[in-house]
Amino acid sequence: MKAFRLDELEAERAANDGAYLQFLRERNMSVGLYALDAGQTDPQQPHNQDEVYFVVSGRASVTVGMETTTVGRGSVVYVPAGVPHKFHHISEDLRVLVVFSPPEG
């Protein structure tokens, strides 16, 4: 079994000075923690994998293709491979679990 604690993942991500920490990689998927602070710009480009975002904490808007919605704790967003997407209007520090299938990178 592989089990993780969000507080430990957040500490590891912060210690590595990065916005993204991949913490699980398997044959058919990878999972990471993505962090954007309030007011920050999301630098993402479209990915070659399908993605699911699960918002752990924070508030923002997200645009996927031509659709925009507000997200907060508990929100789940699906992004098809190759579709442009960005978080924006980040009003509270955003922490998001990201599942890629197949694995990223």
mmCIF file with all atom_site columns, C-alpha atoms in Angstrom:
data_model
loop_
_atom_site.group_PDB
_atom_site.id
_atom_site.type_symbol
_atom_site.label_atom_id
_atom_site.label_alt_id
_atom_site.label_comp_id
_atom_site.label_asym_id
_atom_site.label_entity_id
_atom_site.label_seq_id
_atom_site.pdbx_PDB_ins_code
_atom_site.Cartn_x
_atom_site.Cartn_y
_atom_site.Cartn_z
_atom_site.occupancy
_atom_site.B_iso_or_equiv
_atom_site.pdbx_formal_charge
_atom_site.auth_seq_id
_atom_site.auth_comp_id
_atom_site.auth_asym_id
_atom_site.auth_atom_id
_atom_site.pdbx_PDB_model_num
ATOM 1   C CA . MET A 1 1   ? 0.000   0.000  0.000   1.00 0.00 ? 1   MET A CA 1
ATOM 2   C CA . LYS A 1 2   ? 1.046   3.566  -0.664  1.00 0.00 ? 2   LYS A CA 1
ATOM 3   C CA . ALA A 1 3   ? -0.472  6.194  1.611   1.00 0.00 ? 3   ALA A CA 1
ATOM 4   C CA . PHE A 1 4   ? 0.188   9.924  1.758   1.00 0.00 ? 4   PHE A CA 1
ATOM 5   C CA . ARG A 1 5   ? -0.554  12.865 4.060   1.00 0.00 ? 5   ARG A CA 1
ATOM 6   C CA . LEU A 1 6   ? -1.332  16.204 2.472   1.00 0.00 ? 6   LEU A CA 1
ATOM 7   C CA . ASP A 1 7   ? 0.591   18.160 5.111   1.00 0.00 ? 7   ASP A CA 1
ATOM 8   C CA . GLU A 1 8   ? 3.731   16.106 4.408   1.00 0.00 ? 8   GLU A CA 1
ATOM 9   C CA . LEU A 1 9   ? 3.300   16.464 0.639   1.00 0.00 ? 9   LEU A CA 1
ATOM 10  C CA . GLU A 1 10  ? 2.870   20.225 0.998   1.00 0.00 ? 10  GLU A CA 1
ATOM 11  C CA . ALA A 1 11  ? 6.028   20.456 3.121   1.00 0.00 ? 11  ALA A CA 1
ATOM 12  C CA . GLU A 1 12  ? 8.005   18.443 0.551   1.00 0.00 ? 12  GLU A CA 1
ATOM 13  C CA . ARG A 1 13  ? 6.662   20.554 -2.329  1.00 0.00 ? 13  ARG A CA 1
ATOM 14  C CA . ALA A 1 14  ? 7.555   23.788 -0.523  1.00 0.00 ? 14  ALA A CA 1
ATOM 15  C CA . ALA A 1 15  ? 11.029  22.514 0.383   1.00 0.00 ? 15  ALA A CA 1
ATOM 16  C CA . ASN A 1 16  ? 11.703  21.843 -3.306  1.00 0.00 ? 16  ASN A CA 1
ATOM 17  C CA . ASP A 1 17  ? 10.674  25.411 -4.272  1.00 0.00 ? 17  ASP A CA 1
ATOM 18  C CA . GLY A 1 18  ? 8.260   24.209 -6.920  1.00 0.00 ? 18  GLY A CA 1
ATOM 19  C CA . ALA A 1 19  ? 4.590   24.656 -7.654  1.00 0.00 ? 19  ALA A CA 1
ATOM 20  C CA . TYR A 1 20  ? 4.158   20.957 -8.496  1.00 0.00 ? 20  TYR A CA 1
ATOM 21  C CA . LEU A 1 21  ? 5.188   17.775 -6.703  1.00 0.00 ? 21  LEU A CA 1
ATOM 22  C CA . GLN A 1 22  ? 4.553   14.431 -8.375  1.00 0.00 ? 22  GLN A CA 1
ATOM 23  C CA . PHE A 1 23  ? 4.255   11.925 -5.545  1.00 0.00 ? 23  PHE A CA 1
ATOM 24  C CA . LEU A 1 24  ? 2.853   8.839  -7.257  1.00 0.00 ? 24  LEU A CA 1
ATOM 25  C CA . ARG A 1 25  ? 3.644   7.324  -10.639 1.00 0.00 ? 25  ARG A CA 1
ATOM 26  C CA . GLU A 1 26  ? 2.166   4.050  -11.829 1.00 0.00 ? 26  GLU A CA 1
ATOM 27  C CA . ARG A 1 27  ? 1.758   2.375  -15.203 1.00 0.00 ? 27  ARG A CA 1
ATOM 28  C CA . ASN A 1 28  ? -1.584  4.039  -16.041 1.00 0.00 ? 28  ASN A CA 1
ATOM 29  C CA . MET A 1 29  ? -1.529  7.262  -14.022 1.00 0.00 ? 29  MET A CA 1
ATOM 30  C CA . SER A 1 30  ? 0.456   9.758  -12.008 1.00 0.00 ? 30  SER A CA 1
ATOM 31  C CA . VAL A 1 31  ? -0.673  11.989 -9.135  1.00 0.00 ? 31  VAL A CA 1
ATOM 32  C CA . GLY A 1 32  ? 0.743   15.249 -7.898  1.00 0.00 ? 32  GLY A CA 1
ATOM 33  C CA . LEU A 1 33  ? 0.093   18.262 -5.706  1.00 0.00 ? 33  LEU A CA 1
ATOM 34  C CA . TYR A 1 34  ? -0.157  21.628 -7.481  1.00 0.00 ? 34  TYR A CA 1
ATOM 35  C CA . ALA A 1 35  ? 0.053   24.901 -5.552  1.00 0.00 ? 35  ALA A CA 1
ATOM 36  C CA . LEU A 1 36  ? -0.724  28.440 -6.638  1.00 0.00 ? 36  LEU A CA 1
ATOM 37  C CA . ASP A 1 37  ? -0.826  31.268 -4.116  1.00 0.00 ? 37  ASP A CA 1
ATOM 38  C CA . ALA A 1 38  ? -3.453  34.011 -4.098  1.00 0.00 ? 38  ALA A CA 1
ATOM 39  C CA . GLY A 1 39  ? -2.856  36.447 -6.945  1.00 0.00 ? 39  GLY A CA 1
ATOM 40  C CA . GLN A 1 40  ? -0.361  34.168 -8.689  1.00 0.00 ? 40  GLN A CA 1
ATOM 41  C CA . THR A 1 41  ? -0.460  33.438 -12.440 1.00 0.00 ? 41  THR A CA 1
ATOM 42  C CA . ASP A 1 42  ? -0.908  29.848 -13.607 1.00 0.00 ? 42  ASP A CA 1
ATOM 43  C CA . PRO A 1 43  ? 1.809   29.062 -16.193 1.00 0.00 ? 43  PRO A CA 1
ATOM 44  C CA . GLN A 1 44  ? 0.302   25.763 -17.410 1.00 0.00 ? 44  GLN A CA 1
ATOM 45  C CA . GLN A 1 45  ? 0.289   24.690 -21.027 1.00 0.00 ? 45  GLN A CA 1
ATOM 46  C CA . PRO A 1 46  ? -1.980  21.950 -22.430 1.00 0.00 ? 46  PRO A CA 1
ATOM 47  C CA . HIS A 1 47  ? -0.867  18.442 -21.512 1.00 0.00 ? 47  HIS A CA 1
ATOM 48  C CA . ASN A 1 48  ? -0.791  15.273 -23.592 1.00 0.00 ? 48  ASN A CA 1
ATOM 49  C CA . GLN A 1 49  ? -2.726  13.399 -20.889 1.00 0.00 ? 49  GLN A CA 1
ATOM 50  C CA . ASP A 1 50  ? -6.256  13.566 -19.532 1.00 0.00 ? 50  ASP A CA 1
ATOM 51  C CA . GLU A 1 51  ? -6.319  15.266 -16.125 1.00 0.00 ? 51  GLU A CA 1
ATOM 52  C CA . VAL A 1 52  ? -8.594  15.373 -13.111 1.00 0.00 ? 52  VAL A CA 1
ATOM 53  C CA . TYR A 1 53  ? -8.180  18.213 -10.607 1.00 0.00 ? 53  TYR A CA 1
ATOM 54  C CA . PHE A 1 54  ? -9.444  17.852 -7.032  1.00 0.00 ? 54  PHE A CA 1
ATOM 55  C CA . VAL A 1 55  ? -9.323  21.137 -5.115  1.00 0.00 ? 55  VAL A CA 1
ATOM 56  C CA . VAL A 1 56  ? -8.080  20.483 -1.580  1.00 0.00 ? 56  VAL A CA 1
ATOM 57  C CA . SER A 1 57  ? -8.159  24.125 -0.475  1.00 0.00 ? 57  SER A CA 1
ATOM 58  C CA . GLY A 1 58  ? -8.405  27.658 -1.829  1.00 0.00 ? 58  GLY A CA 1
ATOM 59  C CA . ARG A 1 59  ? -10.616 29.522 -4.270  1.00 0.00 ? 59  ARG A CA 1
ATOM 60  C CA . ALA A 1 60  ? -10.124 30.445 -7.910  1.00 0.00 ? 60  ALA A CA 1
ATOM 61  C CA . SER A 1 61  ? -11.664 30.389 -11.331 1.00 0.00 ? 61  SER A CA 1
ATOM 62  C CA . VAL A 1 62  ? -10.601 27.826 -13.895 1.00 0.00 ? 62  VAL A CA 1
ATOM 63  C CA . THR A 1 63  ? -11.032 28.022 -17.643 1.00 0.00 ? 63  THR A CA 1
ATOM 64  C CA . VAL A 1 64  ? -10.988 24.802 -19.674 1.00 0.00 ? 64  VAL A CA 1
ATOM 65  C CA . GLY A 1 65  ? -11.254 25.429 -23.387 1.00 0.00 ? 65  GLY A CA 1
ATOM 66  C CA . MET A 1 66  ? -13.966 28.096 -23.663 1.00 0.00 ? 66  MET A CA 1
ATOM 67  C CA . GLU A 1 67  ? -15.727 27.296 -20.350 1.00 0.00 ? 67  GLU A CA 1
ATOM 68  C CA . THR A 1 68  ? -15.044 29.022 -17.022 1.00 0.00 ? 68  THR A CA 1
ATOM 69  C CA . THR A 1 69  ? -16.226 28.089 -13.539 1.00 0.00 ? 69  THR A CA 1
ATOM 70  C CA . THR A 1 70  ? -15.400 28.979 -9.953  1.00 0.00 ? 70  THR A CA 1
ATOM 71  C CA . VAL A 1 71  ? -13.721 26.270 -7.878  1.00 0.00 ? 71  VAL A CA 1
ATOM 72  C CA . GLY A 1 72  ? -13.129 25.805 -4.173  1.00 0.00 ? 72  GLY A CA 1
ATOM 73  C CA . ARG A 1 73  ? -12.524 23.075 -1.626  1.00 0.00 ? 73  ARG A CA 1
ATOM 74  C CA . GLY A 1 74  ? -14.105 19.849 -2.873  1.00 0.00 ? 74  GLY A CA 1
ATOM 75  C CA . SER A 1 75  ? -14.414 20.873 -6.537  1.00 0.00 ? 75  SER A CA 1
ATOM 76  C CA . VAL A 1 76  ? -13.474 18.312 -9.184  1.00 0.00 ? 76  VAL A CA 1
ATOM 77  C CA . VAL A 1 77  ? -12.613 19.348 -12.753 1.00 0.00 ? 77  VAL A CA 1
ATOM 78  C CA . TYR A 1 78  ? -11.870 17.112 -15.751 1.00 0.00 ? 78  TYR A CA 1
ATOM 79  C CA . VAL A 1 79  ? -9.546  18.421 -18.479 1.00 0.00 ? 79  VAL A CA 1
ATOM 80  C CA . PRO A 1 80  ? -9.234  16.387 -21.708 1.00 0.00 ? 80  PRO A CA 1
ATOM 81  C CA . ALA A 1 81  ? -5.768  15.926 -23.187 1.00 0.00 ? 81  ALA A CA 1
ATOM 82  C CA . GLY A 1 82  ? -4.611  18.807 -25.360 1.00 0.00 ? 82  GLY A CA 1
ATOM 83  C CA . VAL A 1 83  ? -7.217  21.323 -24.170 1.00 0.00 ? 83  VAL A CA 1
ATOM 84  C CA . PRO A 1 84  ? -5.899  24.720 -22.971 1.00 0.00 ? 84  PRO A CA 1
ATOM 85  C CA . HIS A 1 85  ? -6.686  25.375 -19.301 1.00 0.00 ? 85  HIS A CA 1
ATOM 86  C CA . LYS A 1 86  ? -5.676  27.815 -16.563 1.00 0.00 ? 86  LYS A CA 1
ATOM 87  C CA . PHE A 1 87  ? -6.531  28.720 -13.004 1.00 0.00 ? 87  PHE A CA 1
ATOM 88  C CA . HIS A 1 88  ? -7.022  32.477 -12.577 1.00 0.00 ? 88  HIS A CA 1
ATOM 89  C CA . HIS A 1 89  ? -8.511  35.026 -10.190 1.00 0.00 ? 89  HIS A CA 1
ATOM 90  C CA . ILE A 1 90  ? -6.935  33.030 -7.368  1.00 0.00 ? 90  ILE A CA 1
ATOM 91  C CA . SER A 1 91  ? -8.411  34.667 -4.272  1.00 0.00 ? 91  SER A CA 1
ATOM 92  C CA . GLU A 1 92  ? -7.192  32.116 -1.695  1.00 0.00 ? 92  GLU A CA 1
ATOM 93  C CA . ASP A 1 93  ? -4.027  29.987 -1.821  1.00 0.00 ? 93  ASP A CA 1
ATOM 94  C CA . LEU A 1 94  ? -4.930  27.045 -4.061  1.00 0.00 ? 94  LEU A CA 1
ATOM 95  C CA . ARG A 1 95  ? -3.862  23.446 -3.398  1.00 0.00 ? 95  ARG A CA 1
ATOM 96  C CA . VAL A 1 96  ? -4.971  20.897 -5.967  1.00 0.00 ? 96  VAL A CA 1
ATOM 97  C CA . LEU A 1 97  ? -4.442  17.155 -6.380  1.00 0.00 ? 97  LEU A CA 1
ATOM 98  C CA . VAL A 1 98  ? -3.825  16.375 -10.053 1.00 0.00 ? 98  VAL A CA 1
ATOM 99  C CA . VAL A 1 99  ? -4.343  12.927 -11.571 1.00 0.00 ? 99  VAL A CA 1
ATOM 100 C CA . PHE A 1 100 ? -2.843  12.357 -15.038 1.00 0.00 ? 100 PHE A CA 1
ATOM 101 C CA . SER A 1 101 ? -3.737  9.383  -17.192 1.00 0.00 ? 101 SER A CA 1
ATOM 102 C CA . PRO A 1 102 ? -1.551  8.076  -18.708 1.00 0.00 ? 102 PRO A CA 1
ATOM 103 C CA . PRO A 1 103 ? 1.266   9.268  -16.411 1.00 0.00 ? 103 PRO A CA 1
ATOM 104 C CA . GLU A 1 104 ? 2.692   12.736 -17.043 1.00 0.00 ? 104 GLU A CA 1
ATOM 105 C CA . GLY A 1 105 ? 6.093   13.155 -18.597 1.00 0.00 ? 105 GLY A CA 1
#
